[in-house]
Each structure stands twice: as C-alpha cells, then as structure tokens.
Amino acid sequence: MLDKQSPIPIYVQIEERLKSQISDGRFPPGAAIPSERELTEAFGVSRMTVRQAITNLVNEGLLFREKGRGTFVAVPKVEQPLSGMTSFTEDMLARGMKPSNQLLTFGKRKPDKQVAEELQLEADEEVFFVERIRYADSIPMAIERTYLPVKLFPELNEDVLAGSLYVFVEGTARLKIGGAVQKMEAALVKREDAELLHVETPFSVLIIERISKLSNGVPFEVVRSTYRADRYKFTSEIQR
C-alpha cells in the first residue's frame, strides 16, 4: 500500500516500489511490467500518476516502451569504449551477446555530394548502400546506414552482410583497416527509425557518423548509425 499522507509524492513512491521489484528479481531484464491500467487498479491512483512514474523510470533507463507491446525492464546498457575500432559484431561477441542483423536495403547507387567527397570518389563512381538493423540477443540496438565504394568491394553481397563487414574487408578482400574519424551527437529519433527500433516518440538516440580508412589512408566506409540511448553508454579514458 502507498502512504498517501506522506510528503513523498505518490508517483515517487510508485517509482521506488517498481525499482525495488526490479532489483529483487520480480521483474528481470526483458520482462514486461504490469500495464498502466493494472498498476492504476493495484495502487488505487490515477492513470496520470502511474504514467508519470513509468515515464521517469524510462528516462532513467530502467524501463523501455515498445509500441503496441507494453513496457519492459531494460537490459543493462552496453558499455562501448570510444578508443579502438571494432565492428558491432565483434563488440557484441566480446560481451557474450549474440549479434544479428536485419537487412533492410542493399544495392548500388550514386552517392550524394557529401558522401562522394568523404569517400574521395569521382563523379561517375558508385557506392553500395547498406541499411541494417543491428540486434544483440534479439533486441534492436541500432540502425546502420553504410556507404562503401563498389570499386573496392565488387564481391560484396547479402550473404557477407549477415556477418561482420570488417571480417570481410580484412579477410576476403584482404585489405588492412587503419582507423577512422568519428563524430557523435544526441538527437530525438526520427519517426521512421522509431518504428524500426521499437520505441515510441519522443525518444533519445545517439547519432554516430564515421569515416573509416584503410592503412594506406584510402577511405573505404562512411557509416551513419542511430543507437538507442537506453541501450548504450560510451566511455573514454583521458589523461591530462
């Protein structure tokens, strides 16, 4: 029962009750919590009060909503160091998680001016455009939109994209990856991306743009990724 005479707001009491149930394992990671209607009846409060409590827990990253399905306990965030250059597949395997992909788009196209400049391409050169949803343990983590010069990877196909692109680059294509320049910013998810990531708008995401180069300095990849902010946290080690 809630203490309605307490100076602690009711929605805060509900938050603390749900946090306790999450920490003691009643609602493990990935499990659905009761619906707003069920919580309203259980606590004897208004639906608005319950919704405020749930929204606060979503903002804290303890819960997440999936459109049409309900509200679930969040899996602990994947901690991604900003130093070093690894693929999504390599990252997830290193954390004991099972990576998978859903290929949305694959084909050749003429790049726009910005991508052509970033890949140092001539006006008539084409790129492969790859759009994938990246999953870890069947949970959507990010959307990747990648541009690759056709002249560097003429054998690229859908089978390759089921796994690690970097394994293909350094294995089949026998090219050595050097490094990358990467930019990151926070944003609100676009409506079309929200559906792919199974989140409701408004929702915070991390936008990462990377230009990757071979060891000889030739750019081989431009990738623009949209990461769920409730799934990722990025760390860096710095020294004065």
Short mmCIF file of C-alpha atoms in Angstrom, two decimals:
data_model
loop_
_atom_site.label_atom_id
_atom_site.label_comp_id
_atom_site.label_asym_id
_atom_site.label_seq_id
_atom_site.Cartn_x
_atom_site.Cartn_y
_atom_site.Cartn_z
CA MET A 1 0.00 0.00 0.00
CA LEU A 2 1.08 3.56 -0.64
CA ASP A 3 1.28 6.18 2.11
CA LYS A 4 -0.97 8.93 0.80
CA GLN A 5 -0.26 11.06 3.90
CA SER A 6 3.47 11.08 3.23
CA PRO A 7 5.19 14.24 1.95
CA ILE A 8 6.82 11.99 -0.67
CA PRO A 9 4.79 12.34 -3.89
CA ILE A 10 2.73 9.30 -4.83
CA TYR A 11 4.42 8.91 -8.21
CA VAL A 12 7.82 8.80 -6.46
CA GLN A 13 6.55 6.08 -4.12
CA ILE A 14 5.42 4.07 -7.16
CA GLU A 15 8.83 4.57 -8.77
CA GLU A 16 10.56 3.27 -5.65
CA ARG A 17 8.21 0.30 -5.43
CA LEU A 18 8.92 -0.66 -9.04
CA LYS A 19 12.67 -0.16 -8.58
CA SER A 20 12.55 -2.50 -5.59
CA GLN A 21 10.68 -5.14 -7.57
CA ILE A 22 13.21 -4.86 -10.38
CA SER A 23 16.22 -5.11 -8.05
CA ASP A 24 14.85 -8.14 -6.18
CA GLY A 25 14.27 -10.01 -9.45
CA ARG A 26 10.49 -9.96 -9.57
CA PHE A 27 10.79 -8.21 -12.92
CA PRO A 28 14.08 -9.39 -14.51
CA PRO A 29 15.67 -7.68 -17.55
CA GLY A 30 13.46 -8.04 -20.60
CA ALA A 31 10.33 -8.82 -18.57
CA ALA A 32 7.13 -6.83 -19.04
CA ILE A 33 5.82 -4.86 -16.09
CA PRO A 34 2.05 -4.64 -15.46
CA SER A 35 0.11 -2.31 -17.72
CA GLU A 36 -0.82 1.22 -16.69
CA ARG A 37 -4.40 0.06 -16.11
CA GLU A 38 -3.25 -2.81 -13.87
CA LEU A 39 -0.96 -0.55 -11.85
CA THR A 40 -3.70 2.05 -11.54
CA GLU A 41 -6.01 -0.55 -10.02
CA ALA A 42 -3.29 -2.09 -7.83
CA PHE A 43 -2.19 1.24 -6.31
CA GLY A 44 -5.59 2.93 -6.30
CA VAL A 45 -4.31 6.06 -8.03
CA SER A 46 -4.97 7.91 -11.26
CA ARG A 47 -3.58 6.69 -14.54
CA MET A 48 -1.75 10.01 -14.95
CA THR A 49 0.15 9.37 -11.69
CA VAL A 50 1.18 5.89 -12.82
CA ARG A 51 2.21 7.21 -16.23
CA GLN A 52 4.42 9.86 -14.63
CA ALA A 53 6.20 7.23 -12.52
CA ILE A 54 6.77 4.96 -15.52
CA THR A 55 7.96 7.83 -17.71
CA ASN A 56 10.52 8.82 -15.08
CA LEU A 57 11.83 5.25 -14.94
CA VAL A 58 12.01 5.16 -18.73
CA ASN A 59 14.00 8.40 -18.68
CA GLU A 60 16.36 6.86 -16.11
CA GLY A 61 16.91 3.91 -18.43
CA LEU A 62 15.42 1.32 -16.07
CA LEU A 63 12.39 0.68 -18.31
CA PHE A 64 11.68 0.96 -22.01
CA ARG A 65 8.49 1.08 -24.03
CA GLU A 66 7.77 -0.86 -27.21
CA LYS A 67 4.95 0.44 -29.35
CA GLY A 68 1.93 -1.84 -29.23
CA ARG A 69 3.58 -4.26 -26.81
CA GLY A 70 3.99 -2.58 -23.45
CA THR A 71 6.70 -1.50 -21.03
CA PHE A 72 9.69 -3.71 -20.20
CA VAL A 73 12.63 -3.82 -17.83
CA ALA A 74 15.71 -2.56 -19.62
CA VAL A 75 18.71 -4.78 -20.13
CA PRO A 76 21.84 -3.16 -18.62
CA LYS A 77 23.44 -0.80 -21.11
CA VAL A 78 26.25 -1.96 -23.36
CA GLU A 79 29.38 -0.04 -22.41
CA GLN A 80 31.29 0.93 -25.55
CA PRO A 81 34.79 2.44 -25.30
CA LEU A 82 35.49 5.32 -27.67
CA SER A 83 39.07 4.19 -28.15
CA GLY A 84 39.79 1.35 -30.56
CA MET A 85 37.95 0.42 -33.73
CA THR A 86 35.78 -2.69 -33.79
CA SER A 87 32.67 -3.79 -35.61
CA PHE A 88 29.25 -4.16 -34.00
CA THR A 89 29.52 -7.94 -34.36
CA GLU A 90 32.91 -8.01 -32.64
CA ASP A 91 31.63 -5.77 -29.82
CA MET A 92 28.62 -7.94 -29.05
CA LEU A 93 30.52 -11.22 -29.20
CA ALA A 94 33.13 -9.78 -26.81
CA ARG A 95 30.32 -9.11 -24.33
CA GLY A 96 28.86 -12.59 -24.60
CA MET A 97 25.84 -11.37 -26.56
CA LYS A 98 24.51 -12.85 -29.79
CA PRO A 99 24.65 -10.35 -32.67
CA SER A 100 22.27 -10.49 -35.62
CA ASN A 101 21.09 -8.25 -38.43
CA GLN A 102 18.00 -7.43 -40.40
CA LEU A 103 18.99 -6.22 -43.86
CA LEU A 104 16.59 -3.52 -44.99
CA THR A 105 18.32 -2.18 -48.11
CA PHE A 106 21.24 -3.30 -50.25
CA GLY A 107 22.21 -2.09 -53.70
CA LYS A 108 24.32 0.19 -55.85
CA ARG A 109 23.64 3.90 -56.16
CA LYS A 110 25.23 7.21 -56.98
CA PRO A 111 26.28 8.85 -53.71
CA ASP A 112 25.32 12.40 -52.81
CA LYS A 113 27.99 15.08 -52.93
CA GLN A 114 28.96 14.80 -49.27
CA VAL A 115 29.42 11.02 -49.30
CA ALA A 116 31.35 11.20 -52.60
CA GLU A 117 33.73 13.74 -51.08
CA GLU A 118 34.15 11.73 -47.88
CA LEU A 119 35.00 8.60 -49.89
CA GLN A 120 37.14 10.58 -52.37
CA LEU A 121 35.16 9.30 -55.35
CA GLU A 122 34.93 10.62 -58.89
CA ALA A 123 31.59 11.90 -60.17
CA ASP A 124 30.70 8.69 -62.04
CA GLU A 125 31.68 6.20 -59.31
CA GLU A 126 29.04 4.19 -57.43
CA VAL A 127 28.70 3.00 -53.86
CA PHE A 128 26.95 0.11 -52.19
CA PHE A 129 24.30 1.40 -49.82
CA VAL A 130 23.60 -0.90 -46.89
CA GLU A 131 20.85 -0.31 -44.35
CA ARG A 132 20.67 -2.73 -41.43
CA ILE A 133 19.04 -3.06 -38.03
CA ARG A 134 21.60 -4.40 -35.59
CA TYR A 135 20.41 -6.70 -32.80
CA ALA A 136 22.00 -8.06 -29.64
CA ASP A 137 20.25 -11.06 -28.08
CA SER A 138 17.31 -10.30 -30.41
CA ILE A 139 16.92 -6.75 -29.06
CA PRO A 140 17.20 -3.90 -31.62
CA MET A 141 20.21 -1.79 -30.70
CA ALA A 142 20.91 0.42 -33.69
CA ILE A 143 20.25 1.24 -37.32
CA GLU A 144 23.29 1.46 -39.57
CA ARG A 145 23.36 3.15 -42.95
CA THR A 146 26.64 2.43 -44.68
CA TYR A 147 28.23 3.57 -47.95
CA LEU A 148 31.05 1.51 -49.48
CA PRO A 149 32.89 2.14 -52.80
CA VAL A 150 31.92 -0.50 -55.34
CA LYS A 151 35.44 -0.42 -56.82
CA LEU A 152 36.92 -1.62 -53.52
CA PHE A 153 34.39 -4.37 -52.84
CA PRO A 154 32.97 -5.69 -56.14
CA GLU A 155 32.20 -9.06 -54.50
CA LEU A 156 30.09 -7.64 -51.68
CA ASN A 157 26.73 -9.42 -51.38
CA GLU A 158 23.87 -10.03 -48.95
CA ASP A 159 25.49 -13.17 -47.52
CA VAL A 160 28.52 -11.13 -46.44
CA LEU A 161 26.27 -8.63 -44.67
CA ALA A 162 24.77 -11.33 -42.47
CA GLY A 163 28.04 -11.22 -40.52
CA SER A 164 30.85 -8.79 -39.78
CA LEU A 165 31.71 -6.37 -42.56
CA TYR A 166 35.18 -5.83 -41.12
CA VAL A 167 35.91 -9.56 -41.23
CA PHE A 168 35.04 -9.44 -44.93
CA VAL A 169 37.24 -6.37 -45.52
CA GLU A 170 40.31 -7.86 -43.84
CA GLY A 171 39.63 -11.48 -44.79
CA THR A 172 38.03 -11.90 -48.22
CA ALA A 173 39.04 -8.52 -49.61
CA ARG A 174 42.49 -8.76 -48.00
CA LEU A 175 42.65 -5.08 -47.09
CA LYS A 176 44.07 -3.73 -43.84
CA ILE A 177 41.90 -1.36 -41.83
CA GLY A 178 43.75 1.63 -40.43
CA GLY A 179 41.46 3.88 -38.39
CA ALA A 180 38.53 6.25 -38.50
CA VAL A 181 37.26 9.71 -37.71
CA GLN A 182 34.06 9.63 -35.70
CA LYS A 183 31.50 12.22 -34.59
CA MET A 184 28.73 11.72 -32.05
CA GLU A 185 25.69 13.76 -31.07
CA ALA A 186 22.45 13.34 -29.18
CA ALA A 187 19.13 13.67 -31.01
CA LEU A 188 15.48 12.70 -30.92
CA VAL A 189 14.66 9.66 -33.01
CA LYS A 190 13.02 10.16 -36.38
CA ARG A 191 9.55 8.67 -36.69
CA GLU A 192 10.59 6.07 -39.30
CA ASP A 193 13.55 4.97 -37.14
CA ALA A 194 11.38 4.74 -34.04
CA GLU A 195 9.30 2.03 -35.69
CA LEU A 196 12.42 0.08 -36.65
CA LEU A 197 13.87 0.33 -33.14
CA HIS A 198 10.53 -0.50 -31.46
CA VAL A 199 10.38 2.73 -29.46
CA GLU A 200 7.82 5.47 -29.08
CA THR A 201 8.45 9.11 -29.92
CA PRO A 202 9.84 11.27 -28.45
CA PHE A 203 12.87 9.07 -27.73
CA SER A 204 16.56 9.89 -27.30
CA VAL A 205 19.15 8.39 -29.62
CA LEU A 206 22.87 8.74 -30.25
CA ILE A 207 23.85 9.61 -33.82
CA ILE A 208 27.33 8.47 -34.80
CA GLU A 209 28.96 9.31 -38.13
CA ARG A 210 32.20 7.56 -39.02
CA ILE A 211 34.59 7.75 -41.94
CA SER A 212 36.81 4.66 -41.92
CA LYS A 213 40.11 4.36 -43.73
CA LEU A 214 42.46 1.62 -44.82
CA SER A 215 46.03 1.54 -43.55
CA ASN A 216 47.12 3.37 -46.72
CA GLY A 217 44.77 6.26 -45.93
CA VAL A 218 42.12 5.43 -48.53
CA PRO A 219 38.58 5.87 -47.14
CA PHE A 220 36.53 2.69 -47.52
CA GLU A 221 33.40 3.35 -45.48
CA VAL A 222 31.01 6.08 -44.45
CA VAL A 223 28.55 4.88 -41.84
CA ARG A 224 25.78 6.80 -40.11
CA SER A 225 24.38 4.94 -37.12
CA THR A 226 21.42 5.63 -34.87
CA TYR A 227 21.86 3.99 -31.48
CA ARG A 228 19.19 3.61 -28.82
CA ALA A 229 20.34 5.83 -25.96
CA ASP A 230 18.74 3.45 -23.46
CA ARG A 231 20.94 0.60 -24.72
CA TYR A 232 24.35 2.24 -24.98
CA LYS A 233 26.77 4.27 -22.96
CA PHE A 234 30.11 5.35 -24.34
CA THR A 235 33.26 5.66 -22.23
CA SER A 236 36.69 7.14 -22.82
CA GLU A 237 39.88 7.23 -20.82
CA ILE A 238 41.60 10.61 -20.85
CA GLN A 239 44.77 12.00 -19.32
CA ARG A 240 45.99 15.46 -18.70
#
